[in-house]
Coordinates of C-alpha atoms in Angstrom, one line a residue:
M1 CA 22.2 120.9 25.5
G2 CA 25.4 119.8 25.1
K3 CA 27.9 121.9 23.7
L4 CA 27.5 125.4 23.0
R5 CA 28.2 126.7 19.4
G6 CA 29.1 122.3 19.0
F7 CA 27.2 122.4 15.5
L8 CA 29.3 125.3 14.5
E9 CA 32.6 124.0 15.5
H10 CA 32.1 120.6 14.4
G11 CA 31.1 119.2 11.1
R12 CA 28.8 116.2 10.3
E13 CA 30.9 113.3 10.0
P14 CA 30.1 110.0 8.1
A15 CA 29.9 106.6 9.9
P16 CA 33.3 104.7 8.7
E17 CA 33.0 102.3 6.1
R18 CA 35.4 99.8 4.9
D19 CA 36.4 100.0 1.5
P20 CA 34.2 98.4 -1.2
A21 CA 36.8 96.4 -3.1
A22 CA 37.9 94.6 -0.1
R23 CA 34.9 94.1 1.8
V24 CA 32.9 92.2 -1.1
G25 CA 35.4 89.4 -0.6
D26 CA 33.8 88.7 2.6
F27 CA 30.8 88.7 4.9
R28 CA 31.8 91.0 7.8
E29 CA 30.1 94.3 8.7
F30 CA 31.0 96.9 6.8
V31 CA 29.7 99.8 8.7
G32 CA 31.3 101.1 12.0
T33 CA 31.3 104.0 14.1
L34 CA 34.4 106.6 14.7
P35 CA 36.5 106.3 17.9
V36 CA 35.0 107.7 21.4
V37 CA 36.1 111.4 20.7
G38 CA 34.7 111.5 16.9
I39 CA 31.2 110.6 18.7
R40 CA 31.2 113.2 21.3
E41 CA 31.9 115.4 18.9
Q42 CA 29.2 114.3 17.1
A43 CA 26.7 114.3 19.7
A44 CA 28.2 117.6 20.9
R45 CA 26.3 119.3 17.5
C46 CA 23.1 118.5 18.8
M47 CA 21.1 121.9 19.7
E48 CA 18.4 120.0 21.7
C49 CA 15.7 122.2 20.1
G50 CA 12.8 123.8 21.6
V51 CA 10.9 121.7 19.1
P52 CA 13.1 118.7 18.3
F53 CA 11.8 117.7 15.1
C54 CA 14.1 115.1 15.3
H55 CA 11.4 112.9 17.8
H56 CA 8.5 114.3 15.1
G57 CA 10.8 111.9 12.4
C58 CA 11.9 108.8 14.5
P59 CA 8.6 106.3 15.1
L60 CA 9.9 104.9 18.4
G61 CA 9.9 108.9 19.5
N62 CA 13.4 107.9 20.6
L63 CA 15.1 110.7 23.3
I64 CA 17.5 112.2 21.1
P65 CA 18.4 115.0 22.5
D66 CA 19.0 113.6 25.4
W67 CA 21.1 110.9 24.8
N68 CA 23.0 113.4 22.9
D69 CA 24.0 115.3 25.7
L70 CA 24.6 112.6 27.8
V71 CA 27.6 110.9 25.3
Y72 CA 28.6 114.6 24.8
R73 CA 29.2 114.9 28.9
D74 CA 30.6 110.7 28.8
R75 CA 27.9 109.3 30.5
W76 CA 27.3 106.5 28.2
R77 CA 25.6 104.2 30.9
D78 CA 22.8 106.6 31.6
A79 CA 22.4 107.0 27.5
I80 CA 21.7 103.4 27.2
D81 CA 19.4 103.9 29.8
Q82 CA 17.6 106.6 27.6
L83 CA 18.0 104.6 24.8
H84 CA 16.3 101.7 25.9
R85 CA 13.3 103.9 27.5
T86 CA 11.9 103.8 23.8
N87 CA 13.8 101.1 22.0
N88 CA 14.3 97.2 22.6
F89 CA 16.8 96.9 19.8
P90 CA 19.0 100.0 19.0
E91 CA 21.9 97.7 17.5
F92 CA 19.1 96.4 14.9
T93 CA 18.0 100.3 14.5
G94 CA 21.6 101.4 14.6
R95 CA 22.5 99.7 11.4
L96 CA 19.4 99.4 9.6
C97 CA 17.3 102.1 9.6
P98 CA 17.3 105.0 7.3
A99 CA 17.0 106.9 10.0
P100 CA 14.0 109.7 9.3
C101 CA 15.6 111.5 12.5
E102 CA 18.1 113.1 10.8
A103 CA 15.9 114.3 7.8
A104 CA 14.0 116.0 10.5
C105 CA 17.0 117.0 12.4
V106 CA 16.6 121.1 12.1
L107 CA 20.5 121.2 11.0
E108 CA 19.5 119.4 7.9
I109 CA 17.8 122.2 7.1
N110 CA 20.8 122.6 5.9
E111 CA 21.2 119.8 3.5
G112 CA 23.5 117.1 4.5
D113 CA 24.3 118.6 7.6
A114 CA 22.1 116.7 10.1
V115 CA 23.7 115.3 13.5
S116 CA 24.8 112.0 12.9
I117 CA 22.2 110.6 14.8
K118 CA 22.2 107.0 13.9
Q119 CA 26.2 106.7 14.7
V120 CA 25.7 108.0 17.7
E121 CA 22.9 105.7 18.9
L122 CA 24.8 102.8 17.2
A123 CA 27.9 103.4 19.1
I124 CA 25.9 103.5 22.4
V125 CA 24.4 100.3 22.4
N126 CA 27.8 98.6 21.4
R127 CA 29.4 100.3 24.2
A128 CA 27.0 98.9 26.5
W129 CA 27.2 95.1 25.1
D130 CA 31.0 95.9 25.8
E131 CA 30.8 97.3 28.9
G132 CA 28.3 94.8 30.2
W133 CA 25.3 97.2 30.8
I134 CA 22.3 95.5 29.0
E135 CA 21.6 92.5 31.2
A136 CA 18.1 90.2 31.2
R137 CA 15.1 91.8 33.2
P138 CA 12.8 89.5 34.6
P139 CA 9.4 90.3 36.5
A140 CA 9.4 89.7 39.9
A141 CA 6.1 87.8 39.5
R142 CA 4.3 86.3 37.0
T143 CA 0.3 87.1 36.5
G144 CA -0.6 83.6 35.5
R145 CA -1.9 84.7 31.9
T146 CA -0.4 83.6 28.3
V147 CA 0.2 85.4 25.4
A148 CA 0.9 83.5 22.3
V149 CA 3.4 86.1 19.5
V150 CA 3.3 84.9 16.0
G151 CA 6.2 85.5 14.1
S152 CA 9.9 86.3 16.0
G153 CA 10.6 89.3 13.6
P154 CA 11.2 92.6 15.4
A155 CA 7.5 93.4 16.0
G156 CA 6.8 90.3 17.6
L157 CA 10.3 90.5 19.7
A158 CA 9.3 93.6 20.8
C159 CA 5.9 92.5 21.7
A160 CA 7.0 89.4 23.5
Q161 CA 9.5 91.2 25.3
Q162 CA 7.6 94.1 26.8
L163 CA 4.5 91.2 27.8
A164 CA 7.2 89.1 29.3
R165 CA 9.0 92.0 31.6
A166 CA 5.6 92.8 32.8
G167 CA 4.9 89.3 34.0
E168 CA 3.0 87.6 31.2
S169 CA 3.8 84.3 29.8
V170 CA 4.5 84.6 26.4
T171 CA 5.8 82.0 23.6
V172 CA 6.4 82.8 20.7
F173 CA 6.1 80.5 17.5
E174 CA 8.4 80.7 14.5
R175 CA 7.7 78.7 11.3
D176 CA 11.9 79.1 10.4
E177 CA 14.5 77.2 12.2
A178 CA 15.6 80.4 13.8
A179 CA 14.2 84.1 15.3
G180 CA 14.5 87.3 13.6
G181 CA 12.2 87.1 10.6
L182 CA 13.4 89.5 7.9
V183 CA 16.5 90.8 10.2
R184 CA 18.1 87.4 10.3
F185 CA 17.0 86.0 6.7
G186 CA 16.4 89.2 4.8
V187 CA 19.2 91.3 5.9
P188 CA 22.5 90.3 5.0
E189 CA 25.2 88.9 7.3
F190 CA 27.3 91.9 6.0
K191 CA 25.0 94.6 7.0
L192 CA 23.6 93.1 10.6
E193 CA 25.8 90.1 11.8
K194 CA 23.0 86.9 13.2
R195 CA 25.1 87.1 16.5
L196 CA 23.7 89.9 17.6
V197 CA 20.0 88.8 16.9
D198 CA 21.0 85.5 18.8
R199 CA 21.8 87.9 22.3
R200 CA 18.9 89.5 22.3
V201 CA 17.1 86.2 21.7
E202 CA 19.1 84.7 24.8
Q203 CA 17.9 87.8 26.5
L204 CA 14.5 87.6 26.0
R205 CA 14.8 83.6 26.9
A206 CA 16.5 84.7 30.4
E207 CA 13.3 86.8 30.9
G208 CA 11.1 84.3 30.3
V209 CA 10.4 83.9 26.6
E210 CA 9.8 80.6 25.3
F211 CA 10.6 80.1 21.5
S212 CA 9.0 77.2 19.4
F213 CA 10.7 76.9 16.2
G214 CA 9.9 75.3 13.1
V215 CA 6.0 75.6 13.8
D216 CA 4.2 77.1 11.2
V217 CA 1.0 78.0 12.9
G218 CA -2.0 77.9 10.7
V219 CA -0.4 74.8 9.0
D220 CA 1.2 72.7 11.9
V221 CA -0.8 74.1 14.6
P222 CA -4.3 75.4 13.6
G223 CA -5.1 79.1 14.6
E224 CA -8.2 78.2 16.4
E225 CA -6.0 75.6 18.7
L226 CA -3.9 78.9 19.8
R227 CA -7.2 81.2 20.8
E228 CA -8.2 77.9 22.6
R229 CA -4.8 77.6 24.9
F230 CA -4.0 81.3 25.3
D231 CA -5.4 83.9 26.6
A232 CA -4.0 86.5 23.9
V233 CA -2.5 85.8 20.3
V234 CA -0.7 88.0 18.5
V235 CA 0.0 88.3 14.9
A236 CA 3.2 89.7 13.9
T237 CA 3.8 87.4 11.2
G238 CA 5.1 90.3 8.4
A239 CA 3.8 91.5 5.1
R240 CA 5.5 88.6 2.9
V241 CA 3.6 88.0 -0.1
P242 CA 5.5 89.4 -3.0
R243 CA 4.4 91.4 -5.9
D244 CA 4.8 89.4 -9.1
L245 CA 5.9 90.0 -12.6
P246 CA 3.4 89.3 -15.0
V247 CA 4.9 89.2 -18.1
P248 CA 6.0 86.2 -20.4
G249 CA 9.0 84.2 -20.0
R250 CA 8.2 85.0 -15.9
E251 CA 7.8 81.0 -15.5
L252 CA 11.9 80.3 -16.5
D253 CA 14.2 78.6 -14.3
G254 CA 16.6 81.5 -13.0
V255 CA 13.9 83.6 -12.5
H256 CA 13.0 84.5 -8.4
F257 CA 11.8 86.5 -5.7
A258 CA 14.3 88.3 -4.2
M259 CA 13.6 87.0 -0.9
D260 CA 13.5 83.3 -2.0
Y261 CA 17.0 84.4 -2.8
L262 CA 17.9 86.2 0.1
Y263 CA 16.8 83.9 2.3
D264 CA 18.8 81.2 0.5
R265 CA 21.8 83.2 0.9
A266 CA 21.5 83.9 4.7
R267 CA 21.4 79.7 5.0
A268 CA 24.4 79.2 3.2
V269 CA 26.4 81.9 4.8
A270 CA 25.2 80.5 8.2
G271 CA 26.2 77.3 6.7
S272 CA 22.8 75.7 7.7
G273 CA 21.6 74.7 3.9
G274 CA 20.7 77.1 1.0
G275 CA 23.0 77.2 -1.7
S276 CA 20.1 76.7 -4.5
I277 CA 19.9 80.0 -6.0
S278 CA 23.2 81.2 -7.2
A279 CA 24.8 84.4 -8.8
A280 CA 28.2 83.1 -9.1
G281 CA 29.3 84.1 -12.9
R282 CA 25.6 85.1 -14.1
H283 CA 24.4 88.0 -15.4
V284 CA 22.2 89.3 -12.7
I285 CA 19.5 91.6 -13.1
V286 CA 17.7 92.8 -10.0
I287 CA 14.4 94.8 -11.0
G288 CA 13.1 96.9 -7.9
G289 CA 15.3 99.6 -6.4
G290 CA 14.4 99.3 -3.0
D291 CA 17.0 98.2 0.0
T292 CA 15.6 94.4 -0.7
G293 CA 16.9 95.3 -4.3
A294 CA 20.1 96.6 -3.1
D295 CA 20.9 93.6 -0.5
C296 CA 20.6 91.3 -3.5
V297 CA 23.0 93.6 -5.4
G298 CA 25.3 93.4 -2.4
H299 CA 24.9 89.4 -2.1
A300 CA 25.6 89.0 -6.0
H301 CA 28.7 91.0 -5.9
R302 CA 29.9 88.5 -3.0
E303 CA 29.2 85.3 -5.0
G304 CA 31.0 86.7 -8.1
A305 CA 28.9 87.7 -10.2
A306 CA 29.7 88.7 -14.1
S307 CA 27.6 91.1 -14.3
V308 CA 24.6 93.0 -12.0
T309 CA 22.0 95.9 -12.9
Q310 CA 19.4 97.3 -10.9
I311 CA 16.5 98.4 -12.8
E312 CA 14.1 100.8 -11.3
L313 CA 10.0 101.2 -12.8
L314 CA 10.1 105.1 -11.7
G315 CA 12.0 108.0 -13.0
E316 CA 15.4 109.1 -11.4
P317 CA 14.3 111.6 -8.1
P318 CA 16.1 114.6 -8.2
R319 CA 19.4 114.6 -6.6
L320 CA 19.0 117.5 -3.9
R321 CA 15.6 117.6 -1.9
P322 CA 12.7 118.5 -3.8
D323 CA 11.0 121.4 -1.3
E324 CA 8.4 121.6 -3.3
V325 CA 7.4 118.0 -2.7
T326 CA 9.0 117.0 0.0
P327 CA 9.9 120.2 2.0
W328 CA 12.1 119.8 5.4
P329 CA 11.3 117.9 7.8
R330 CA 9.9 115.5 5.5
W331 CA 11.3 112.6 4.7
P332 CA 13.0 113.5 0.9
M333 CA 12.3 111.6 -2.2
K334 CA 15.3 112.4 -3.6
L335 CA 18.2 110.3 -5.1
R336 CA 20.4 107.7 -3.4
T337 CA 22.7 105.4 -4.1
S338 CA 23.0 102.4 -1.6
Y339 CA 26.1 100.6 -0.4
A340 CA 25.7 98.0 -2.9
L341 CA 26.0 100.1 -5.8
A342 CA 28.8 101.6 -4.7
E343 CA 30.5 98.3 -4.4
G344 CA 29.8 98.0 -8.4
G345 CA 26.9 97.4 -11.1
S346 CA 25.1 99.5 -12.8
R347 CA 21.6 101.0 -12.2
D348 CA 19.1 102.2 -14.6
F349 CA 15.5 104.4 -14.0
S350 CA 12.0 104.6 -16.0
I351 CA 12.6 100.6 -16.8
S352 CA 9.6 98.5 -18.2
T353 CA 10.4 94.6 -18.5
T354 CA 8.6 93.3 -21.3
H355 CA 9.8 89.8 -21.2
L356 CA 11.5 87.3 -20.5
S357 CA 13.4 85.0 -23.0
G358 CA 15.6 81.6 -22.6
T359 CA 16.4 78.2 -24.2
A360 CA 15.9 74.5 -22.4
G361 CA 13.7 76.4 -19.9
R362 CA 16.2 78.4 -18.6
V363 CA 16.0 82.6 -18.7
E364 CA 19.3 84.0 -20.6
A365 CA 17.6 87.4 -21.6
I366 CA 15.7 90.3 -20.5
H367 CA 13.9 92.3 -22.6
W368 CA 12.7 95.9 -21.6
Q369 CA 11.7 99.6 -23.0
Q370 CA 12.2 103.1 -21.5
N371 CA 9.2 104.3 -20.2
S372 CA 7.5 107.7 -18.9
G373 CA 9.0 107.4 -16.0
E374 CA 5.5 108.3 -13.6
P375 CA 2.1 106.4 -13.8
P376 CA 1.0 105.3 -16.2
F377 CA 4.6 104.4 -17.5
D378 CA 3.8 104.5 -21.1
L379 CA 6.3 102.9 -23.2
V380 CA 8.7 105.1 -25.5
P381 CA 8.9 103.6 -28.9
G382 CA 12.2 103.1 -30.3
T383 CA 13.9 102.1 -26.9
E384 CA 13.9 98.5 -27.0
E385 CA 16.8 96.5 -25.3
M386 CA 17.7 93.1 -24.7
R387 CA 20.4 92.3 -21.8
P388 CA 22.0 89.0 -20.8
A389 CA 20.2 87.6 -17.6
G390 CA 21.2 84.4 -16.1
L391 CA 19.3 85.2 -12.8
V392 CA 16.4 87.7 -12.7
L393 CA 15.6 88.8 -9.3
L394 CA 12.2 90.6 -8.1
A395 CA 12.7 93.1 -5.5
M396 CA 9.1 94.8 -6.5
G397 CA 8.0 95.2 -2.7
F398 CA 5.3 93.3 -1.1
L399 CA 1.0 93.0 -1.2
G400 CA 0.5 92.2 2.5
P401 CA 0.5 89.2 4.8
E402 CA -0.2 85.9 4.2
S403 CA -3.8 85.1 4.4
G404 CA -3.8 81.3 5.5
L405 CA -3.5 82.2 9.3
L406 CA -5.2 85.2 9.2
A407 CA -8.4 83.5 7.4
Q408 CA -8.2 80.7 9.9
L409 CA -8.4 83.0 12.8
G410 CA -11.5 84.9 11.1
V411 CA -9.3 88.3 11.1
E412 CA -11.1 91.0 9.1
R413 CA -8.6 93.1 6.2
D414 CA -8.2 96.5 5.2
A415 CA -8.4 97.5 1.8
R416 CA -4.4 96.9 1.6
S417 CA -5.0 93.1 2.7
N418 CA -3.2 93.8 5.9
A419 CA -5.2 92.6 9.0
A420 CA -7.7 95.2 9.9
A421 CA -6.5 96.3 13.4
S422 CA -7.4 99.3 14.9
G423 CA -5.3 100.2 18.1
Y424 CA -4.2 96.9 17.4
A425 CA -7.1 94.6 18.3
T426 CA -8.3 92.6 15.2
S427 CA -12.0 92.0 14.7
V428 CA -11.7 88.3 16.5
D429 CA -11.6 89.3 20.6
G430 CA -8.5 88.5 21.8
V431 CA -6.4 88.6 18.8
F432 CA -4.2 91.4 17.9
A433 CA -1.9 92.4 15.1
A434 CA 1.5 94.4 15.0
G435 CA 4.2 94.9 12.6
D436 CA 3.7 94.7 8.8
A437 CA 1.4 92.2 9.3
R438 CA -0.9 95.6 10.6
R439 CA 0.5 98.5 8.2
G440 CA 2.0 96.8 5.8
Q441 CA 5.3 96.7 4.2
S442 CA 7.6 99.0 6.5
L443 CA 10.9 100.3 8.4
V444 CA 12.4 98.0 11.3
V445 CA 11.6 101.2 13.6
W446 CA 8.1 100.9 13.1
A447 CA 8.2 97.0 13.7
I448 CA 9.4 97.6 17.3
R449 CA 7.0 100.4 17.7
E450 CA 4.1 98.4 16.8
G451 CA 5.2 95.5 18.8
R452 CA 5.5 97.8 22.0
D453 CA 2.5 99.2 21.2
C454 CA 0.8 96.3 20.8
A455 CA 1.7 94.6 23.8
A456 CA 0.4 97.6 25.7
A457 CA -3.0 97.7 23.8
V458 CA -2.9 93.4 24.8
R459 CA -2.1 94.2 28.4
S460 CA -4.9 96.7 28.7
W461 CA -7.0 94.3 27.0
L462 CA -6.1 91.9 29.5
D463 CA -6.7 93.3 32.2
G464 CA -10.5 93.7 31.4
A465 CA -11.1 90.6 29.9
V466 CA -12.9 87.7 31.6
R467 CA -11.1 83.9 30.8
P468 CA -11.2 80.7 31.4
A469 CA -9.4 79.1 34.3
S470 CA -8.7 76.5 31.2
K471 CA -6.6 78.7 29.0
R472 CA -3.9 79.4 31.5
R473 CA -2.4 76.0 31.5
S474 CA 0.8 75.6 29.6
L475 CA 1.3 74.7 26.2
S476 CA 4.3 73.3 24.2
F477 CA 4.2 71.9 20.8
R478 CA 7.9 71.1 20.3

């Protein structure tokens, strides 16, 4: 282990953040890491437990005690090697993951005392890039086999990288103008600067991955054509069908799905378009209390909204971990306050939207009632309320992947409408699914894990499949 009694000598130190009053004035990242000395002290707190529950908490199975010990011993180059053994993109997870590993840390038995795993991870990969330790790893030889990956989110990128490094010829198809999926367009610039995504994309290019942007597979290119021309096809399109709000007034202008707003803002910040949905000077209501809703709140602050209110259907969770419901080392269902609410705005729980109203076809107010806070969310009489609303954003989660491509390919779907792909292989021979398209809306760590495991499943199938030679010819759509 690292430092004997380190967890007794050093307390947990959270990652430093820029002042909320200052950071709402720009789009730069606001979360950093402690200086090297501080990071080594945080790493020294790791006890290298006999049973490292952090491994159980991390979907990627990151070798957390190993690289904590290496950082404590100032062996940073070895630490990034250990980190990359299980994680293709630690700069994504180090910024975006909610850190279930920390919830499972043995020190978290004393709530709030977990090792700062996420911060150490981010410090390792940041230094590795700064020192030039991260380089492309192209294969020594190619197998001559071709794989199409549809979707360039973390699952698609991880799958493509694993396959390319193993010698497969991979083409990634993305309907948007750039790679990254929700990491690029859904996650705000101030949480993850897009130059970091571009940097990884260039690494994949150097490893032989080809990218076709602006190609909507299933629309611009029939799914069957990919099956004919590639040895294998991986569907990593995400779970982009949003949950709607079926109330009177939903049709009014100014009511939008959260992801439409986030995509629009991402393009506006990048200078590549956008600007059609704006919170500037408006009373903003965000319906939904998750990360997507928080990112909408953060953008609304930076646009100069007149007010921002986030409402949640469920009741307010307990402030401390409820051991009778989610005991350690499970992810605790407790009250959390997002970075965005720390910047301003208000939050209400147990709220049911009854209708929206406005004039001249544009939303001007939201009407709601308090509910019981749990299913079936019975309304509480006498709690009717109206609030001004110039922009209403629906951030109530997602229902599954879009159906067009899956239907074209003939892929069966499970009870939750995701691609039915036990072991990543779908009902169609040679077609695989990974990420949110397979498991439903989930975390970035699960996306990377799915991409890595799917790549292994694809290679196993390719090794045993019999394919016509015609499939091995190169293909370029645009």
